[in-house]
GROMACS .gro file of C-alpha atoms in nm:
model
  420
    1MET     CA    1  -0.353   0.635   0.090
    2SER     CA    2  -0.241   0.795  -0.238
    3LEU     CA    3  -0.035   1.113  -0.226
    4SER     CA    4  -0.307   1.310  -0.406
    5ARG     CA    5  -0.558   1.230  -0.130
    6THR     CA    6  -0.318   1.375   0.128
    7PHE     CA    7  -0.340   1.725  -0.016
    8LEU     CA    8  -0.628   1.967  -0.011
    9ASP     CA    9  -0.940   1.814  -0.166
   10VAL     CA   10  -1.005   2.014  -0.485
   11ARG     CA   11  -1.310   1.824  -0.608
   12PRO     CA   12  -1.537   2.130  -0.564
   13LEU     CA   13  -1.320   2.325  -0.811
   14ARG     CA   14  -1.355   2.050  -1.071
   15THR     CA   15  -1.723   1.973  -1.027
   16SER     CA   16  -1.879   2.317  -0.964
   17PRO     CA   17  -1.800   2.609  -1.196
   18VAL     CA   18  -2.029   2.829  -0.985
   19PHE     CA   19  -1.831   2.756  -0.670
   20ARG     CA   20  -1.504   2.805  -0.858
   21ARG     CA   21  -1.607   3.152  -0.974
   22LEU     CA   22  -1.739   3.242  -0.628
   23LEU     CA   23  -1.416   3.133  -0.461
   24PHE     CA   24  -1.204   3.332  -0.705
   25GLY     CA   25  -1.407   3.648  -0.649
   26ARG     CA   26  -1.402   3.616  -0.271
   27THR     CA   27  -1.027   3.548  -0.270
   28VAL     CA   28  -0.951   3.868  -0.461
   29SER     CA   29  -1.188   4.063  -0.235
   30THR     CA   30  -1.024   3.918   0.077
   31LEU     CA   31  -0.686   4.036  -0.049
   32GLY     CA   32  -0.828   4.387  -0.089
   33SER     CA   33  -0.986   4.377   0.257
   34PHE     CA   34  -0.657   4.291   0.427
   35MET     CA   35  -0.492   4.573   0.233
   36THR     CA   36  -0.755   4.815   0.361
   37MET     CA   37  -0.715   4.687   0.719
   38VAL     CA   38  -0.343   4.770   0.710
   39THR     CA   39  -0.403   5.100   0.531
   40VAL     CA   40  -0.659   5.219   0.786
   41MET     CA   41  -0.421   5.142   1.072
   42TYR     CA   42  -0.141   5.324   0.892
   43GLN     CA   43  -0.354   5.628   0.808
   44VAL     CA   44  -0.501   5.665   1.157
   45TRP     CA   45  -0.156   5.640   1.317
   46ASP     CA   46  -0.010   5.884   1.063
   47MET     CA   47  -0.290   6.133   1.138
   48THR     CA   48  -0.288   6.108   1.518
   49HIS     CA   49   0.023   5.923   1.646
   50SER     CA   50  -0.212   5.810   1.923
   51THR     CA   51  -0.252   5.455   2.050
   52VAL     CA   52  -0.601   5.550   2.166
   53TRP     CA   53  -0.711   5.634   1.812
   54SER     CA   54  -0.534   5.326   1.679
   55GLY     CA   55  -0.726   5.116   1.930
   56ALA     CA   56  -1.047   5.287   1.821
   57VAL     CA   57  -1.005   5.123   1.478
   58GLY     CA   58  -1.064   4.785   1.642
   59VAL     CA   59  -1.372   4.919   1.818
   60ALA     CA   60  -1.506   5.059   1.489
   61GLN     CA   61  -1.473   4.712   1.341
   62ALA     CA   62  -1.584   4.493   1.633
   63VAL     CA   63  -1.897   4.676   1.752
   64PRO     CA   64  -2.080   4.689   1.416
   65MET     CA   65  -1.983   4.329   1.343
   66VAL     CA   66  -2.149   4.208   1.663
   67VAL     CA   67  -2.453   4.441   1.663
   68VAL     CA   68  -2.539   4.412   1.294
   69SER     CA   69  -2.481   4.036   1.286
   70LEU     CA   70  -2.752   3.983   1.548
   71PHE     CA   71  -3.024   4.107   1.315
   72ALA     CA   72  -2.858   4.041   0.979
   73GLY     CA   73  -2.891   3.666   1.029
   74SER     CA   74  -3.265   3.698   1.080
   75TRP     CA   75  -3.301   3.909   0.764
   76VAL     CA   76  -3.090   3.662   0.565
   77ASP     CA   77  -3.319   3.376   0.671
   78ARG     CA   78  -3.625   3.541   0.517
   79SER     CA   79  -3.464   3.678   0.197
   80ASP     CA   80  -3.280   3.569  -0.115
   81ARG     CA   81  -2.928   3.513   0.024
   82ARG     CA   82  -2.768   3.597  -0.311
   83ARG     CA   83  -2.936   3.938  -0.317
   84VAL     CA   84  -2.836   4.015   0.042
   85TYR     CA   85  -2.474   3.921  -0.027
   86LEU     CA   86  -2.463   4.141  -0.338
   87THR     CA   87  -2.608   4.429  -0.135
   88GLY     CA   88  -2.336   4.388   0.126
   89THR     CA   89  -2.069   4.372  -0.145
   90VAL     CA   90  -2.188   4.690  -0.317
   91GLY     CA   91  -2.211   4.873   0.016
   92SER     CA   92  -1.856   4.769   0.111
   93ALA     CA   93  -1.726   4.878  -0.229
   94VAL     CA   94  -1.886   5.223  -0.193
   95CYS     CA   95  -1.724   5.264   0.150
   96SER     CA   96  -1.382   5.174   0.008
   97LEU     CA   97  -1.436   5.426  -0.272
   98LEU     CA   98  -1.523   5.696  -0.017
   99LEU     CA   99  -1.211   5.606   0.181
  100ALA     CA  100  -1.011   5.652  -0.138
  101VAL     CA  101  -1.177   5.990  -0.204
  102GLN     CA  102  -1.095   6.121   0.145
  103ALA     CA  103  -0.737   5.994   0.111
  104PHE     CA  104  -0.683   6.169  -0.222
  105ALA     CA  105  -0.856   6.488  -0.098
  106GLY     CA  106  -0.664   6.494   0.231
  107HIS     CA  107  -0.744   6.672   0.561
  108ALA     CA  108  -1.042   6.449   0.652
  109PRO     CA  109  -1.097   6.421   1.032
  110VAL     CA  110  -0.999   6.087   1.180
  111ALA     CA  111  -1.359   6.045   1.297
  112VAL     CA  112  -1.469   6.036   0.932
  113VAL     CA  113  -1.225   5.755   0.859
  114LEU     CA  114  -1.352   5.555   1.156
  115LEU     CA  115  -1.714   5.619   1.057
  116LEU     CA  116  -1.649   5.483   0.707
  117VAL     CA  117  -1.474   5.180   0.860
  118ALA     CA  118  -1.775   5.117   1.087
  119VAL     CA  119  -2.021   5.145   0.799
  120GLN     CA  120  -1.811   4.914   0.581
  121THR     CA  121  -1.791   4.660   0.863
  122SER     CA  122  -2.170   4.679   0.894
  123PHE     CA  123  -2.207   4.584   0.528
  124ALA     CA  124  -1.956   4.302   0.579
  125ALA     CA  125  -2.161   4.179   0.878
  126LEU     CA  126  -2.466   4.180   0.651
  127GLY     CA  127  -2.297   3.974   0.381
  128ALA     CA  128  -2.128   3.719   0.609
  129PRO     CA  129  -2.445   3.528   0.716
  130ALA     CA  130  -2.560   3.521   0.353
  131ALA     CA  131  -2.226   3.381   0.239
  132GLY     CA  132  -2.252   3.114   0.507
  133VAL     CA  133  -2.524   2.931   0.314
  134PHE     CA  134  -2.345   2.921  -0.022
  135VAL     CA  135  -2.124   2.615   0.026
  136PRO     CA  136  -2.390   2.375   0.161
  137ARG     CA  137  -2.633   2.488  -0.111
  138LEU     CA  138  -2.388   2.473  -0.402
  139LEU     CA  139  -2.200   2.151  -0.321
  140PRO     CA  140  -2.308   1.796  -0.241
  141LYS     CA  141  -2.283   1.712   0.128
  142GLU     CA  142  -1.974   1.496   0.086
  143GLN     CA  143  -1.786   1.796  -0.063
  144VAL     CA  144  -1.893   2.062   0.189
  145ALA     CA  145  -1.587   2.015   0.413
  146ALA     CA  146  -1.359   2.031   0.108
  147GLY     CA  147  -1.525   2.352  -0.009
  148LEU     CA  148  -1.483   2.508   0.333
  149ALA     CA  149  -1.117   2.402   0.337
  150LEU     CA  150  -1.062   2.575   0.002
  151GLN     CA  151  -1.219   2.892   0.138
  152GLN     CA  152  -1.005   2.869   0.450
  153VAL     CA  153  -0.673   2.817   0.275
  154THR     CA  154  -0.732   3.101   0.028
  155GLY     CA  155  -0.831   3.329   0.316
  156GLN     CA  156  -0.517   3.235   0.511
  157ALA     CA  157  -0.302   3.292   0.204
  158MET     CA  158  -0.451   3.639   0.155
  159MET     CA  159  -0.393   3.714   0.525
  160LEU     CA  160  -0.024   3.647   0.465
  161VAL     CA  161  -0.001   3.826   0.129
  162GLY     CA  162  -0.240   4.118   0.184
  163PRO     CA  163  -0.041   4.314   0.445
  164ALA     CA  164   0.279   4.273   0.245
  165VAL     CA  165   0.112   4.398  -0.074
  166ALA     CA  166  -0.038   4.688   0.120
  167GLY     CA  167   0.307   4.785   0.245
  168VAL     CA  168   0.447   4.789  -0.108
  169VAL     CA  169   0.153   4.990  -0.247
  170LEU     CA  170   0.166   5.237   0.043
  171GLY     CA  171   0.536   5.290  -0.014
  172TRP     CA  172   0.509   5.339  -0.389
  173TRP     CA  173   0.171   5.504  -0.450
  174GLY     CA  174   0.017   5.601  -0.116
  175ILE     CA  175  -0.299   5.552   0.086
  176GLY     CA  176  -0.553   5.646  -0.179
  177VAL     CA  177  -0.433   5.384  -0.427
  178CYS     CA  178  -0.462   5.112  -0.160
  179TYR     CA  179  -0.824   5.200  -0.096
  180LEU     CA  180  -0.892   5.221  -0.469
  181LEU     CA  181  -0.750   4.873  -0.527
  182ASP     CA  182  -0.980   4.741  -0.254
  183THR     CA  183  -1.274   4.904  -0.432
  184LEU     CA  184  -1.179   4.724  -0.753
  185SER     CA  185  -1.142   4.394  -0.567
  186PHE     CA  186  -1.508   4.408  -0.468
  187THR     CA  187  -1.603   4.403  -0.836
  188MET     CA  188  -1.454   4.053  -0.855
  189SER     CA  189  -1.653   3.947  -0.549
  190PHE     CA  190  -1.967   4.087  -0.714
  191TYR     CA  191  -1.885   3.901  -1.034
  192GLY     CA  192  -1.834   3.576  -0.844
  193ALA     CA  193  -2.171   3.596  -0.668
  194TYR     CA  194  -2.376   3.751  -0.949
  195GLY     CA  195  -2.393   3.422  -1.138
  196LEU     CA  196  -2.537   3.234  -0.841
  197PRO     CA  197  -2.895   3.111  -0.861
  198ALA     CA  198  -3.155   3.263  -0.630
  199LEU     CA  199  -3.107   3.115  -0.283
  200PRO     CA  200  -3.421   3.172  -0.075
  201PRO     CA  201  -3.448   2.985   0.257
  202GLU     CA  202  -3.558   2.625   0.236
  203GLY     CA  203  -3.838   2.577   0.487
  204GLU     CA  204  -4.015   2.825   0.708
  205LYS     CA  205  -3.882   3.180   0.677
  206SER     CA  206  -3.752   3.369   0.978
  207ARG     CA  207  -3.990   3.585   1.174
  208PRO     CA  208  -3.899   3.955   1.155
  209GLY     CA  209  -3.715   4.149   1.423
  210VAL     CA  210  -3.636   4.020   1.770
  211HIS     CA  211  -3.862   3.715   1.732
  212GLY     CA  212  -3.646   3.579   1.452
  213VAL     CA  213  -3.330   3.639   1.655
  214LEU     CA  214  -3.478   3.455   1.953
  215ASP     CA  215  -3.576   3.160   1.733
  216GLY     CA  216  -3.213   3.131   1.625
  217LEU     CA  217  -3.090   3.149   1.984
  218ARG     CA  218  -3.335   2.876   2.085
  219PHE     CA  219  -3.193   2.652   1.815
  220LEU     CA  220  -2.837   2.721   1.929
  221THR     CA  221  -2.913   2.640   2.292
  222GLY     CA  222  -3.126   2.335   2.205
  223HIS     CA  223  -2.911   2.164   1.942
  224ARG     CA  224  -2.641   1.985   2.140
  225VAL     CA  225  -2.399   1.930   1.851
  226VAL     CA  226  -2.400   2.288   1.720
  227ARG     CA  227  -2.393   2.427   2.074
  228GLY     CA  228  -2.099   2.202   2.159
  229ALA     CA  229  -1.911   2.318   1.849
  230LEU     CA  230  -1.946   2.685   1.941
  231LEU     CA  231  -1.860   2.620   2.307
  232THR     CA  232  -1.544   2.440   2.199
  233ASP     CA  233  -1.441   2.742   1.994
  234LEU     CA  234  -1.505   2.974   2.289
  235ALA     CA  235  -1.300   2.746   2.515
  236ALA     CA  236  -1.006   2.764   2.275
  237THR     CA  237  -1.015   3.138   2.213
  238VAL     CA  238  -1.130   3.290   2.542
  239LEU     CA  239  -0.919   3.066   2.766
  240SER     CA  240  -0.595   3.039   2.569
  241MET     CA  241  -0.562   3.309   2.302
  242PRO     CA  242  -0.187   3.386   2.316
  243VAL     CA  243  -0.129   3.692   2.096
  244SER     CA  244  -0.149   3.961   2.364
  245MET     CA  245   0.119   3.778   2.565
  246PHE     CA  246   0.373   3.746   2.284
  247PRO     CA  247   0.561   4.074   2.354
  248LEU     CA  248   0.592   3.993   2.727
  249VAL     CA  249   0.701   3.632   2.667
  250ASN     CA  250   0.949   3.756   2.409
  251ASP     CA  251   1.099   3.992   2.671
  252GLU     CA  252   1.096   3.729   2.947
  253ARG     CA  253   1.240   3.439   2.750
  254PHE     CA  254   1.405   3.563   2.430
  255GLY     CA  255   1.565   3.897   2.513
  256GLY     CA  256   1.301   4.112   2.347
  257ASP     CA  257   1.437   4.049   1.997
  258PRO     CA  258   1.180   4.198   1.752
  259ARG     CA  259   1.269   3.934   1.493
  260THR     CA  260   1.158   3.660   1.733
  261LEU     CA  261   0.835   3.845   1.808
  262GLY     CA  262   0.751   3.870   1.440
  263LEU     CA  263   0.818   3.500   1.393
  264PHE     CA  264   0.566   3.410   1.666
  265LEU     CA  265   0.272   3.529   1.454
  266SER     CA  266   0.425   3.394   1.135
  267ALA     CA  267   0.460   3.049   1.293
  268LEU     CA  268   0.090   3.041   1.378
  269ALA     CA  269   0.000   3.138   1.022
  270VAL     CA  270   0.242   2.894   0.859
  271GLY     CA  271   0.107   2.611   1.072
  272GLY     CA  272  -0.249   2.700   0.977
  273VAL     CA  273  -0.180   2.717   0.604
  274THR     CA  274   0.018   2.392   0.609
  275ALA     CA  275  -0.255   2.203   0.793
  276THR     CA  276  -0.520   2.326   0.552
  277VAL     CA  277  -0.312   2.236   0.248
  278PHE     CA  278  -0.279   1.880   0.381
  279SER     CA  279  -0.641   1.858   0.502
  280GLY     CA  280  -0.751   1.605   0.240
  281PRO     CA  281  -0.766   1.307   0.481
  282VAL     CA  282  -0.953   1.516   0.739
  283THR     CA  283  -1.223   1.643   0.502
  284ARG     CA  284  -1.269   1.298   0.348
  285LEU     CA  285  -1.293   1.136   0.693
  286ALA     CA  286  -1.635   1.295   0.753
  287ARG     CA  287  -1.587   1.287   1.132
  288PRO     CA  288  -1.562   1.658   1.214
  289GLY     CA  289  -1.668   1.621   1.578
  290PRO     CA  290  -1.374   1.410   1.703
  291VAL     CA  291  -1.133   1.606   1.481
  292MET     CA  292  -1.251   1.938   1.628
  293LEU     CA  293  -1.222   1.814   1.987
  294CYS     CA  294  -0.874   1.665   1.937
  295ALA     CA  295  -0.748   1.970   1.745
  296SER     CA  296  -0.882   2.216   2.004
  297ALA     CA  297  -0.722   2.019   2.288
  298THR     CA  298  -0.393   2.009   2.094
  299TRP     CA  299  -0.411   2.388   2.050
  300GLY     CA  300  -0.437   2.435   2.427
  301ALA     CA  301  -0.168   2.178   2.508
  302SER     CA  302   0.075   2.328   2.254
  303LEU     CA  303   0.038   2.675   2.404
  304ALA     CA  304   0.081   2.540   2.758
  305VAL     CA  305   0.408   2.371   2.658
  306PHE     CA  306   0.512   2.688   2.471
  307GLY     CA  307   0.482   2.868   2.804
  308LEU     CA  308   0.741   2.628   2.949
  309THR     CA  309   1.002   2.635   2.674
  310THR     CA  310   1.313   2.852   2.671
  311SER     CA  311   1.425   2.752   2.320
  312ALA     CA  312   1.316   2.985   2.042
  313TRP     CA  313   1.317   2.707   1.780
  314VAL     CA  314   1.113   2.471   1.998
  315GLY     CA  315   0.876   2.757   2.073
  316LEU     CA  316   0.825   2.832   1.705
  317ALA     CA  317   0.760   2.464   1.635
  318LEU     CA  318   0.498   2.456   1.912
  319LEU     CA  319   0.331   2.768   1.775
  320ALA     CA  320   0.324   2.613   1.427
  321LEU     CA  321   0.158   2.305   1.581
  322ALA     CA  322  -0.091   2.531   1.758
  323GLY     CA  323  -0.168   2.714   1.431
  324ALA     CA  324  -0.219   2.383   1.249
  325SER     CA  325  -0.449   2.259   1.525
  326ASP     CA  326  -0.649   2.581   1.518
  327ALA     CA  327  -0.695   2.558   1.140
  328LEU     CA  328  -0.829   2.202   1.164
  329ALA     CA  329  -1.055   2.296   1.456
  330VAL     CA  330  -1.202   2.593   1.266
  331LEU     CA  331  -1.255   2.382   0.954
  332SER     CA  332  -1.427   2.107   1.153
  333ARG     CA  333  -1.641   2.350   1.351
  334THR     CA  334  -1.762   2.527   1.038
  335THR     CA  335  -1.841   2.192   0.876
  336ILE     CA  336  -2.047   2.091   1.179
  337VAL     CA  337  -2.240   2.417   1.185
  338GLN     CA  338  -2.315   2.422   0.812
  339THR     CA  339  -2.412   2.055   0.779
  340HIS     CA  340  -2.616   2.025   1.101
  341THR     CA  341  -2.818   2.346   1.079
  342PRO     CA  342  -3.144   2.354   0.882
  343ASP     CA  343  -3.119   2.588   0.585
  344ALA     CA  344  -3.399   2.809   0.720
  345LEU     CA  345  -3.186   2.885   1.028
  346LEU     CA  346  -2.842   2.888   0.869
  347GLY     CA  347  -2.815   3.267   0.832
  348ARG     CA  348  -2.880   3.324   1.202
  349VAL     CA  349  -2.649   3.045   1.314
  350THR     CA  350  -2.374   3.169   1.080
  351ALA     CA  351  -2.418   3.517   1.229
  352ALA     CA  352  -2.376   3.372   1.578
  353GLU     CA  353  -2.067   3.183   1.464
  354THR     CA  354  -1.926   3.508   1.325
  355MET     CA  355  -1.987   3.686   1.656
  356VAL     CA  356  -1.817   3.403   1.847
  357GLY     CA  357  -1.523   3.419   1.606
  358GLN     CA  358  -1.496   3.797   1.654
  359ALA     CA  359  -1.555   3.824   2.028
  360GLY     CA  360  -1.370   3.512   2.145
  361PRO     CA  361  -1.016   3.616   2.040
  362HIS     CA  362  -1.063   3.970   2.175
  363LEU     CA  363  -1.180   3.839   2.512
  364GLY     CA  364  -0.902   3.581   2.511
  365ASN     CA  365  -0.635   3.842   2.449
  366LEU     CA  366  -0.784   4.055   2.728
  367ARG     CA  367  -0.786   3.757   2.967
  368GLY     CA  368  -0.426   3.670   2.878
  369GLY     CA  369  -0.309   4.027   2.922
  370LEU     CA  370  -0.474   4.058   3.265
  371VAL     CA  371  -0.336   3.726   3.393
  372ALA     CA  372   0.010   3.808   3.256
  373GLY     CA  373  -0.002   4.147   3.429
  374TRP     CA  374  -0.080   3.981   3.762
  375SER     CA  375   0.177   3.703   3.720
  376SER     CA  376   0.389   3.647   3.407
  377GLY     CA  377   0.345   3.572   3.040
  378ALA     CA  378   0.453   3.211   3.090
  379THR     CA  379   0.199   3.161   3.371
  380ALA     CA  380  -0.079   3.306   3.158
  381LEU     CA  381   0.009   3.074   2.869
  382ILE     CA  382   0.037   2.761   3.084
  383THR     CA  383  -0.282   2.817   3.285
  384GLY     CA  384  -0.477   2.922   2.975
  385GLY     CA  385  -0.365   2.620   2.777
  386LEU     CA  386  -0.450   2.379   3.060
  387LEU     CA  387  -0.790   2.542   3.113
  388CYS     CA  388  -0.857   2.507   2.740
  389VAL     CA  389  -0.776   2.135   2.748
  390ALA     CA  390  -0.999   2.086   3.052
  391ALA     CA  391  -1.289   2.282   2.900
  392VAL     CA  392  -1.267   2.097   2.568
  393GLY     CA  393  -1.255   1.769   2.757
  394TYR     CA  394  -1.568   1.866   2.948
  395VAL     CA  395  -1.755   1.960   2.630
  396GLY     CA  396  -1.656   1.630   2.470
  397ALA     CA  397  -1.750   1.426   2.780
  398SER     CA  398  -2.087   1.598   2.821
  399THR     CA  399  -2.174   1.584   2.450
  400PRO     CA  400  -2.143   1.223   2.331
  401GLU     CA  401  -2.319   1.321   2.006
  402LEU     CA  402  -2.016   1.537   1.925
  403ARG     CA  403  -1.764   1.262   1.995
  404ALA     CA  404  -1.945   1.015   1.769
  405LEU     CA  405  -2.068   1.269   1.517
  406PRO     CA  406  -2.208   1.093   1.210
  407PRO     CA  407  -2.125   1.227   0.866
  408THR     CA  408  -2.485   1.341   0.817
  409PRO     CA  409  -2.725   1.508   1.061
  410ASP     CA  410  -3.034   1.351   1.210
  411PRO     CA  411  -3.319   1.515   1.018
  412ILE     CA  412  -3.583   1.416   1.271
  413ASP     CA  413  -3.398   1.570   1.563
  414GLU     CA  414  -3.319   1.891   1.375
  415GLY     CA  415  -3.668   1.921   1.238
  416SER     CA  416  -3.812   1.906   1.587
  417LEU     CA  417  -3.568   2.168   1.705
  418GLU     CA  418  -3.649   2.396   1.416
  419GLY     CA  419  -4.014   2.393   1.501
  420SER     CA  420  -3.967   2.432   1.878
   0.00000   0.00000   0.00000
């Protein structure tokens, strides 16, 4: 294999100017969003010095994401996805502008800040299912995985850069400027999507209201491959999410050194970025099912072994391996969902995938924290990792279609499911 084929597959950037512009706009907007995330946390803490109010920021983000996503997917599947995405982008930009106004004006109640965060998250939940159809509609099927990898690596890079940039801007110019820069970043996202063609659903449009939501749920429960992909993600996140246990493990094993604690999260991120950068062979392989199962099992096994180690360097290496495995699992899962879901249902299925991605880590951190409180951080990591491996093994054993996933979906099977 040539060296160039080892790195991230950049064919979508060369062959699709529309995708290239869309990716650039979304990357800039993602940078602004991570800046706002840090700025909101900083502002709420500065206003209240209360962990309760700081925790309420997460609630203001998680609840609208789950509730709005349920019905947003159904609306997306009966509308022009480009128009819905632009609506979500404009709404998010207005919320960032209002956050900037309250920051410059000063003396706004903390409840107002949280309300604006909740409304902005609602617009983001509206745009996410619409954005989920862009890659499979803009790129040929053999480049979908590569396009998703490009989105993933730019998002991971902004997750690393965004908080650092926010810290610099907060120190030099203050809260209002951070929010204002996020507002400007949404103009690039709008520019990237404005040039898209109209993207109405292909096939039968979603029924309105609850009926459309139920149709999407029936597809998810009836399509074994897509269901298996989402169950694998839940197994990895709910059973073995490690972040809530890091402070305790750091105290138990590494003397509570804050530098070590910070490196735990950095190791996960570095592993994820590295794996995505070198994802060329994986995306060209066109076998996302086996890759997802192996990567998810490796994630669990790495965290179980991390729970056993007493060496900081070995621990960081294991966390980097876990982060790399998670990145490949997410990339493979998203490829499965977007290439094996009929276009007419893709908005609803993407909304469900978003909810799984939001709820799974939160539940996993809660599970880990409870088990660690009853026993120890190491026990929670080891048991969670082993449970993850067992659950992924069960999904793989009970879903042979996922183990031998072909590069293209079976149109007859999916067509029957769509109409059921």
